[in-house]
Coordinates of C-alpha atoms (C1' of nucleotides) in Angstrom, one line a residue:
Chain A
X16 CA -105.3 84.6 161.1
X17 CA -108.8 86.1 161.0
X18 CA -110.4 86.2 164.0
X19 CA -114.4 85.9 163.5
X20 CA -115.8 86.7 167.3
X21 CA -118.0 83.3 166.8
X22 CA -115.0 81.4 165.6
X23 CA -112.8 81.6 168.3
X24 CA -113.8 79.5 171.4
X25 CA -113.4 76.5 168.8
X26 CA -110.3 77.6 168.1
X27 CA -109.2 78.0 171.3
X28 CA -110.8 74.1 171.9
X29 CA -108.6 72.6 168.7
X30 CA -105.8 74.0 170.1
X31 CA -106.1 72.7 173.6
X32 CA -106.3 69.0 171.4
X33 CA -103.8 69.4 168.8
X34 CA -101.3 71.8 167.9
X35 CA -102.2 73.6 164.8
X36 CA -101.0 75.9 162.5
X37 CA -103.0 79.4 162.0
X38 CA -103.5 77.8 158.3
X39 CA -105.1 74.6 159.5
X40 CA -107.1 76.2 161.9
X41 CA -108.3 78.3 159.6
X42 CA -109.0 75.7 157.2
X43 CA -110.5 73.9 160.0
X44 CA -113.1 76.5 160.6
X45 CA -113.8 77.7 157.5
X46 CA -116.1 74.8 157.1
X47 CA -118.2 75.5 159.9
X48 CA -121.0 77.6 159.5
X49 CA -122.5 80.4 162.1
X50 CA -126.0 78.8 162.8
X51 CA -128.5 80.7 165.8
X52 CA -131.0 79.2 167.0
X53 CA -134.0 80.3 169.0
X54 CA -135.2 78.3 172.4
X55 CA -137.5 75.5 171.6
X56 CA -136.1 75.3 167.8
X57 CA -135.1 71.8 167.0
X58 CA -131.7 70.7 164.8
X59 CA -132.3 67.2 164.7
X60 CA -135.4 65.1 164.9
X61 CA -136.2 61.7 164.4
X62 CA -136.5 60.1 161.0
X63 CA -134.0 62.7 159.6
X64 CA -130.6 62.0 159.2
X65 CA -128.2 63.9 161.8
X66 CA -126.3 66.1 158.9
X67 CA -124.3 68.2 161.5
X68 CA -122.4 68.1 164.2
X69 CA -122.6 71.4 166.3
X70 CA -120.5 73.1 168.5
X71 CA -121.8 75.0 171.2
X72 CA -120.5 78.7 171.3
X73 CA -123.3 80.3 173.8
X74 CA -126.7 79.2 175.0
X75 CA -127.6 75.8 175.7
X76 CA -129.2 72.6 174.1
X77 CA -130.5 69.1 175.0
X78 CA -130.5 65.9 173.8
X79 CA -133.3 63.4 174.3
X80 CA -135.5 60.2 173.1
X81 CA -139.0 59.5 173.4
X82 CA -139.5 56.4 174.2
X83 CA -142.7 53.7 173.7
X84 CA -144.8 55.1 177.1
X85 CA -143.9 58.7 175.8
X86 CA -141.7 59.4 178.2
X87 CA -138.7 61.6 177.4
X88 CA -135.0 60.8 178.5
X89 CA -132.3 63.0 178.2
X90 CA -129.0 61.7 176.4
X91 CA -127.2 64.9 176.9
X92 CA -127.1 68.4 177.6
X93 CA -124.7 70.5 175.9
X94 CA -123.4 74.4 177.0
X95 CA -120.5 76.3 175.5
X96 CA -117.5 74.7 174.5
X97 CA -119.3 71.6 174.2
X98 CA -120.6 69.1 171.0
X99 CA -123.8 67.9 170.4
X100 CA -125.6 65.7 168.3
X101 CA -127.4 62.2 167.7
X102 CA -124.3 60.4 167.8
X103 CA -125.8 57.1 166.3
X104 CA -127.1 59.2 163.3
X105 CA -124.6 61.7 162.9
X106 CA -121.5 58.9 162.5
X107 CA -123.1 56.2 160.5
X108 CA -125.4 58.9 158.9
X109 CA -129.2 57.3 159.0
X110 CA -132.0 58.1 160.8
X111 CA -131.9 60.1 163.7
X112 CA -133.8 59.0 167.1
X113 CA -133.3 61.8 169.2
X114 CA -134.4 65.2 169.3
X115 CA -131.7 68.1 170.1
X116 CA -133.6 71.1 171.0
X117 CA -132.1 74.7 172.4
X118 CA -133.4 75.2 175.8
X119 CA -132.5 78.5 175.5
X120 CA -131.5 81.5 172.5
X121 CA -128.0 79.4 171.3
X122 CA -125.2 80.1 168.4
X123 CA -123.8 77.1 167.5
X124 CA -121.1 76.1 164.4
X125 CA -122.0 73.6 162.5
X126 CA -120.2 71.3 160.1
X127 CA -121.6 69.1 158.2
X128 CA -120.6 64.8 157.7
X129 CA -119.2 65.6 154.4
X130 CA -117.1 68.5 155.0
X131 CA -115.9 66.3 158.3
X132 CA -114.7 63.7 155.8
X133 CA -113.0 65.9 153.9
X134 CA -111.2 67.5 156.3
X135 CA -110.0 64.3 157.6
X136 CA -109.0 63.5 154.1
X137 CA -107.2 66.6 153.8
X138 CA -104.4 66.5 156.7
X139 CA -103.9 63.8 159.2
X140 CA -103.7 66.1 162.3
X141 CA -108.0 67.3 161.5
X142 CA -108.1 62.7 161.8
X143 CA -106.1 62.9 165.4
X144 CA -108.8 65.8 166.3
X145 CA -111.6 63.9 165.8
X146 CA -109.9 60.8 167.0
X147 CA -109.6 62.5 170.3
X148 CA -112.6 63.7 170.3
X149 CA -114.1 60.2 169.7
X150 CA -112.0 58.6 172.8
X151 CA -113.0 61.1 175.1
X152 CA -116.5 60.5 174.3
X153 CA -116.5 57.1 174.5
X154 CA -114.1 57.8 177.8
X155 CA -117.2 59.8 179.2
X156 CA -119.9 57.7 178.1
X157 CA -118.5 55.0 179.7
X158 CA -117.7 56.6 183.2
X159 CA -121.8 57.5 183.0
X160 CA -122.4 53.7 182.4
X161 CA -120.8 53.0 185.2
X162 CA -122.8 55.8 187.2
X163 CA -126.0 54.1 186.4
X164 CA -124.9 50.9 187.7
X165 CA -123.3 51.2 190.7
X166 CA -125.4 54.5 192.3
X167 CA -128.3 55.9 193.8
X168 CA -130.3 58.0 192.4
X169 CA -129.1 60.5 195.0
X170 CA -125.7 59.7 194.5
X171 CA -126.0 60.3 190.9
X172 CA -127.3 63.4 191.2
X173 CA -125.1 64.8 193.5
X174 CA -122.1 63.4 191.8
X175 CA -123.7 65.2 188.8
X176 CA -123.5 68.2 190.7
X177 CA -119.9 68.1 191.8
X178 CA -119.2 67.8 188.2
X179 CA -121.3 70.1 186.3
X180 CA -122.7 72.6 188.8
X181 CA -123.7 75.3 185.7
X182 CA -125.6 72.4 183.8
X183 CA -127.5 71.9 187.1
X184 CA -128.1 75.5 187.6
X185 CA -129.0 76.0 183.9
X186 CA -131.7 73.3 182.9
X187 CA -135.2 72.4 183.8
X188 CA -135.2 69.8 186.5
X189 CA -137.4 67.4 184.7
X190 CA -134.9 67.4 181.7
X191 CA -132.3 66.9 184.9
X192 CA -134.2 64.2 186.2
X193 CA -134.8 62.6 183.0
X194 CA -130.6 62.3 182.4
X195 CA -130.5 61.2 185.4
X196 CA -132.8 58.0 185.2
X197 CA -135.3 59.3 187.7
X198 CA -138.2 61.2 187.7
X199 CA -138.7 65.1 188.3
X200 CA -140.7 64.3 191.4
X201 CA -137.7 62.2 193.2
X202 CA -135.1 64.7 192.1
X203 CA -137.4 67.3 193.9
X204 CA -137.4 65.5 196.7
X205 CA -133.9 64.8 197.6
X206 CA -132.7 68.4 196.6
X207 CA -135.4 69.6 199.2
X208 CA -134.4 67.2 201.9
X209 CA -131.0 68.7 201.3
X210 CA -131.9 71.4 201.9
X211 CA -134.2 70.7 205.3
X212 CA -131.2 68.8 206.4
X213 CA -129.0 71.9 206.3
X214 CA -131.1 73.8 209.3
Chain B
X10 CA -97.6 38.2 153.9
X11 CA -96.8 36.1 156.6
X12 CA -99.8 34.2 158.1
X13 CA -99.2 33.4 161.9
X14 CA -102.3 32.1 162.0
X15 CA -103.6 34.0 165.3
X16 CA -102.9 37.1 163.0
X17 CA -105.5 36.1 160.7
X18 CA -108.6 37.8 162.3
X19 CA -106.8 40.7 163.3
X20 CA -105.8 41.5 160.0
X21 CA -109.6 40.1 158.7
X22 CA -111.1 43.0 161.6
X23 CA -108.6 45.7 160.1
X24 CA -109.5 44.8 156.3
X25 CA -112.8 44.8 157.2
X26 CA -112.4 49.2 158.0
X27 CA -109.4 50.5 156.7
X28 CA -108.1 49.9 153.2
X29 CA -104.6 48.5 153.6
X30 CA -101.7 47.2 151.8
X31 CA -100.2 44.0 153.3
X32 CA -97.5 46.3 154.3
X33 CA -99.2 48.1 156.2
X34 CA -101.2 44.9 157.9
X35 CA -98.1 43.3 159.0
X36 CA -96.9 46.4 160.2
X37 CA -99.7 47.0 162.8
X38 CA -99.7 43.6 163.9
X39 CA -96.0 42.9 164.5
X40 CA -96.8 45.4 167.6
X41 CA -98.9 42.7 168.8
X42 CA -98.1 40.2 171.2
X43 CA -99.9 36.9 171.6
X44 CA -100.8 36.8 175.1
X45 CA -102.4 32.9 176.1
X46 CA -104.6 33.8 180.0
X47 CA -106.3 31.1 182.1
X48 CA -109.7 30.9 183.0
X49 CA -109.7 33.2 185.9
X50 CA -106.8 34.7 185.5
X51 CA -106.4 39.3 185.4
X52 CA -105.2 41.0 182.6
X53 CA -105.9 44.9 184.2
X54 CA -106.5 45.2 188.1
X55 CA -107.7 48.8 189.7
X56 CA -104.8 51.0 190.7
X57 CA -102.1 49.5 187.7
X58 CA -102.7 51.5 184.9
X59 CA -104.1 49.4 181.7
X60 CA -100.8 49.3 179.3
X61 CA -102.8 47.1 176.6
X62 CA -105.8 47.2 174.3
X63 CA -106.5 43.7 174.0
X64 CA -108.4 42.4 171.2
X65 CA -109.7 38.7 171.6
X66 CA -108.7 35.6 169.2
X67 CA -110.4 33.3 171.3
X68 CA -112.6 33.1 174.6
X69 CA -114.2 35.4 176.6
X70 CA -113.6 38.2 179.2
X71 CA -115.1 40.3 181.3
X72 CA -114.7 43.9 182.5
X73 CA -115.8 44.7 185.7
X74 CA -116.3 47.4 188.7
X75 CA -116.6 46.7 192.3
X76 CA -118.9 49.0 194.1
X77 CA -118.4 50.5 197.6
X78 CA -120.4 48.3 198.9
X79 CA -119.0 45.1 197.1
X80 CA -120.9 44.7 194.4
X81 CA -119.3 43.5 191.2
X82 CA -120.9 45.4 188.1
X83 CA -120.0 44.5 184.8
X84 CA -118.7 47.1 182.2
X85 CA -118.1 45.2 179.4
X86 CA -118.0 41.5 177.7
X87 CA -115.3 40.4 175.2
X88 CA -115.6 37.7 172.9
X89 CA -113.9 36.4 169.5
X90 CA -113.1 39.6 167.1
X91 CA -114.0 42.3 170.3
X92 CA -111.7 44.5 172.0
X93 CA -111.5 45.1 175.5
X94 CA -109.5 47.3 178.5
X95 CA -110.6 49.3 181.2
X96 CA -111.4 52.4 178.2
X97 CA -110.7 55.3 180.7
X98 CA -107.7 53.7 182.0
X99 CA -106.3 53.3 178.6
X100 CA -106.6 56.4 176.6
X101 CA -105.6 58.5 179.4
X102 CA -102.6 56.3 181.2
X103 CA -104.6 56.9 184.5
X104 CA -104.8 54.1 187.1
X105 CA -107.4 51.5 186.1
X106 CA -110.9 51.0 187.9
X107 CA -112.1 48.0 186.5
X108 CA -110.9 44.1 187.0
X109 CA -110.5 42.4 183.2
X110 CA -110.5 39.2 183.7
X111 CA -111.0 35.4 181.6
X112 CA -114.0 33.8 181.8
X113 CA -112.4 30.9 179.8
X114 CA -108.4 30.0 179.3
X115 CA -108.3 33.0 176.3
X116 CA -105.7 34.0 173.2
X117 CA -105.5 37.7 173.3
X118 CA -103.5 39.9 171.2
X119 CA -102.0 43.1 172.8
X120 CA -100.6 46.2 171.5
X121 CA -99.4 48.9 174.5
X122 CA -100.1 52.6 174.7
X123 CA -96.4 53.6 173.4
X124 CA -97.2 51.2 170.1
X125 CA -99.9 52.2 169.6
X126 CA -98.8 56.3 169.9
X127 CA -96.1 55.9 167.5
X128 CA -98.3 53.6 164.9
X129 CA -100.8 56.3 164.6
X130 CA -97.6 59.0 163.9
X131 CA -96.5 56.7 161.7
X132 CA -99.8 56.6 159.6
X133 CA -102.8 57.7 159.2
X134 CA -105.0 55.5 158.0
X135 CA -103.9 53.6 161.6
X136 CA -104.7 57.1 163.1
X137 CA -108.2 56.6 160.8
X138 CA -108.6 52.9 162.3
X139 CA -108.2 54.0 165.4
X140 CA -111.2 57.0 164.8
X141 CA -113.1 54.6 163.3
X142 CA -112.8 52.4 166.2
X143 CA -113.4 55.2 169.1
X144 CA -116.4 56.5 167.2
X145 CA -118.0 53.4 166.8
X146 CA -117.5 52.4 170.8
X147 CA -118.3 55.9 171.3
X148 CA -121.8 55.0 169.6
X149 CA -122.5 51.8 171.4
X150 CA -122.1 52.8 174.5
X151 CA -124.5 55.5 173.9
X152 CA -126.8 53.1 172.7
X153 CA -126.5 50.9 176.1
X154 CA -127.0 54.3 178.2
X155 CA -130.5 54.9 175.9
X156 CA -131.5 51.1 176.5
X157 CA -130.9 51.4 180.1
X158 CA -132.8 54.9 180.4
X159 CA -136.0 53.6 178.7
X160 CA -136.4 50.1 179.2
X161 CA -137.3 47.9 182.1
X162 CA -135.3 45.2 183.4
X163 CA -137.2 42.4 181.1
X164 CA -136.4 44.5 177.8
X165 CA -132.9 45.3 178.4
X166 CA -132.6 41.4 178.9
X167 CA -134.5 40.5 175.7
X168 CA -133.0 43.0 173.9
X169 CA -129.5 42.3 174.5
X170 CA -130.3 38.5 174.2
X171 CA -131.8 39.6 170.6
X172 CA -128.1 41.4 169.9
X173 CA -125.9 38.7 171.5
X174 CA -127.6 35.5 171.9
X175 CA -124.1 34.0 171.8
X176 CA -122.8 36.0 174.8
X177 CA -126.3 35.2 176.6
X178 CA -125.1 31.6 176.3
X179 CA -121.6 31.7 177.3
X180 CA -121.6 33.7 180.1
X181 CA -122.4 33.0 183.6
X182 CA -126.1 34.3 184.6
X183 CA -124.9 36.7 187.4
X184 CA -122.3 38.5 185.1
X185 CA -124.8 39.1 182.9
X186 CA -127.5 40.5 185.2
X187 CA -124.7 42.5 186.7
X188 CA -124.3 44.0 183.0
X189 CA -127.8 44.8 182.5
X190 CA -128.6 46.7 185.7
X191 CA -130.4 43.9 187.7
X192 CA -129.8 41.0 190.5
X193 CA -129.2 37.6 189.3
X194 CA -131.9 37.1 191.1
X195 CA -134.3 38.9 189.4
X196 CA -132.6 37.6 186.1
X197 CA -133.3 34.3 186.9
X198 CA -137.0 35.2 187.5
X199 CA -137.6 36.9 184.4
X200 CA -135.9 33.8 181.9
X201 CA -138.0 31.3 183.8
X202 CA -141.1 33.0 183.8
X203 CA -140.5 33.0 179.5
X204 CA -140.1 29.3 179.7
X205 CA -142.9 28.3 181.5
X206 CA -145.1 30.7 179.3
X207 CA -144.2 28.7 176.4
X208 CA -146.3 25.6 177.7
Chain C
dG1 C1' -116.1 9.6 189.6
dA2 C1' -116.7 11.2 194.3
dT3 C1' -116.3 15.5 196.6
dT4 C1' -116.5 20.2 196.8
dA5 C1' -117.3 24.6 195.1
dA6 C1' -119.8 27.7 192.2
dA7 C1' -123.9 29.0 189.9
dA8 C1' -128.9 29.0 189.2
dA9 C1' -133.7 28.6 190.9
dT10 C1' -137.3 29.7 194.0
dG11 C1' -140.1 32.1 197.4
dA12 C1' -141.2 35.5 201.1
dA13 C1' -140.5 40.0 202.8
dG14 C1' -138.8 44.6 202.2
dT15 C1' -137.6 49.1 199.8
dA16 C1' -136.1 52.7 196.4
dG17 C1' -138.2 55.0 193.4
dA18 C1' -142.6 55.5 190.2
dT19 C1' -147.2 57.0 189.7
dT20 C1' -151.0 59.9 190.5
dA21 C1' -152.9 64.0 192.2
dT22 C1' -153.0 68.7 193.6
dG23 C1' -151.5 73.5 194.6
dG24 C1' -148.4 77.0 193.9
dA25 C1' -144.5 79.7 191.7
dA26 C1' -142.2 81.2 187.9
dA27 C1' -141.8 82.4 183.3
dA28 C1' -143.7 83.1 178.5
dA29 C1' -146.9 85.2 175.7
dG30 C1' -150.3 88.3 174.5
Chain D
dC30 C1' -149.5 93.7 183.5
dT31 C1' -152.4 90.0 183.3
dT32 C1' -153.4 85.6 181.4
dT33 C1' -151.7 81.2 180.1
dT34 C1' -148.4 77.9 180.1
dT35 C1' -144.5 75.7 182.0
dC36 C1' -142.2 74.1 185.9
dC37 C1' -141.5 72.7 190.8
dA38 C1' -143.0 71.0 195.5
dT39 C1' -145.4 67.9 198.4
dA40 C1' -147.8 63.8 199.8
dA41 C1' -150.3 59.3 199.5
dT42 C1' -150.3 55.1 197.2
dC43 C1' -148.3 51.6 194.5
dT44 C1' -144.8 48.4 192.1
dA45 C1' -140.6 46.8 189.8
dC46 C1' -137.0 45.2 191.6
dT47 C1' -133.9 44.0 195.8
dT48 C1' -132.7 41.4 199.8
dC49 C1' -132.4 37.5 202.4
dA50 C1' -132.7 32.6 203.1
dT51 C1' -132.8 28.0 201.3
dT52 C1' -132.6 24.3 197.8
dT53 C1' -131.2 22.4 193.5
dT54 C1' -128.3 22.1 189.7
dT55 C1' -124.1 22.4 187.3
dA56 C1' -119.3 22.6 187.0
dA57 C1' -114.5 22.2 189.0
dT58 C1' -111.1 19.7 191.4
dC59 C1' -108.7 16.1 193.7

DNA sequence: GATTAAAAATGAAGTAGATTATGGAAAAAG
DNA sequence: CTTTTTCCATAATCTACTTCATTTTTAATC
């Protein structure tokens, strides 16, 4: 099996899903292409359709709407070893809503919707990949759901925290904040009484 | 192909995504049992694991969380042609967090974890259905976690009652304001306020 | 169909978190 | 390395929504 640097943290992630063959996985990556991107570049904006889904291999990117008042949420952030994408546009391929910007220098691998399908075509075992993936998603948009209803804004961000201390450590706060439901200037605020509260 | 008549919108919601021969139809739904639940009555309590998907032939259910402070907060609604379980209790075999319970005496059809495993080996276009499936729950929830970032209580009301008017009228009032994020309350206000406008 | 329980409406008072405003620190950009 | 821009901290004021308390309506149950 070839081993392109860029290519193998994605291998090593389809491998920890499903069990592959060298050939499959090489199949599997073949159809993903190197893409870098600088910080502040965009690879999906609104209006246009979502043709990729990427695959984070370093650096870090954000997802986010702007809604009516012109206030930006954040849908997701993504690091490496994560996926990210308009979801909504990327699976049912129309317009996108969102805006997924790198927050800092990334390298990503992309594949496109088409190649996806083909791939699933191909061998049953890329369909379970992609049917896990799918689950898990939905497993982890749901727990977030559930978040939202039943906490605090404290107590969402500092459950937040628990889980993904790097993200917290890695993004502008306001883009935090925004994930979060809450504005920049709350989020401050309880992550300085924390820290008063310490002393 | 036999028709056991509560089959028939099963089969109607698989035909509908998947191309299948009627083999393969009466296949996937001989793992199905017919399961008849009372008004009121549990079909996945927190701490059991959730051993069905359960897809709904008629009534309605609801999923639900109870917060730490006793608040019930609801996850999900199931009506005629919808599927519901607690989703991370499910796809991971992992003790259950939610209550599912009838809001009216219900016909359910229920395929268990172990079924459903070995039908999408078997397959997979069952493996596809049950992609297509994941992504497409995967993309609504995202969509509920957008509407509850950027709206305000009165838009996530009118814009759910725009999406399901029928759910609006079946349900009771304080499960639904529990879904959308606000106090019955406060739901109450907001649908009378509409009315009296109107004059 | 009378009785009881559950759900919805209404209003007054309270609060979590938003908004607005300003100053300062950090980080890009030249 | 200095200038500009972005980001964060802090505080005062404000509001969308909650909480609490009571009444009315609707639905379940004997």
């Amino acid at each position: 099996m070839e081993k392109i640097v860029e290519y193998q943290s994605l291998i090593d992630h389809l491998q920890a899903r499903v069990s592959f063959s060298d050939e499959e996985l090489n199949q599997f990556v073949s159809d993903f292409k190197i893409t870098k991107i600088k910080k502040r570049q965009f690879i999906v904006q609104p209006d246009f359709i979502a043709k990729y889904r990427s695959y984070v291999v370093k650096g870090a990117l954000r997802a986010y709407v702007v809604s009516d008042d012109g206030q930006e949420h954040t849908i997701a952030f993504a690091i490496e070893d994560w996926w990210i994408s308009d979801y909504n546009s990327y699976i049912y391929q129309k317009p996108a809503t969102m805006f997924v910007v790198a927050l800092e220098d990334a390298v990503i691998l992309q594949i496109d919707f088409k190649a996806e399908t083909k791939l699933k075509k191909a061998n049953p075992k890329f369909e379970t990949f992609f049917r896990i993936t799918a689950e898990r998603t939905a497993a982890s948009f749901q727990r977030r759901i559930i978040m939202n209803l039943t906490s605090s804004a404290e107590e969402r961000f500092e459950s937040f925290n628990a889980e993904f201390p790097l993200v917290v450590k890695r993004v502008p706060q306001y883009t935090l904040a925004s994930y979060l439901g809450m504005t920049t200037e709350f989020l401050s605020k309880i992550r300085n009484k924390k820290v008063k509260n310490k002393n």
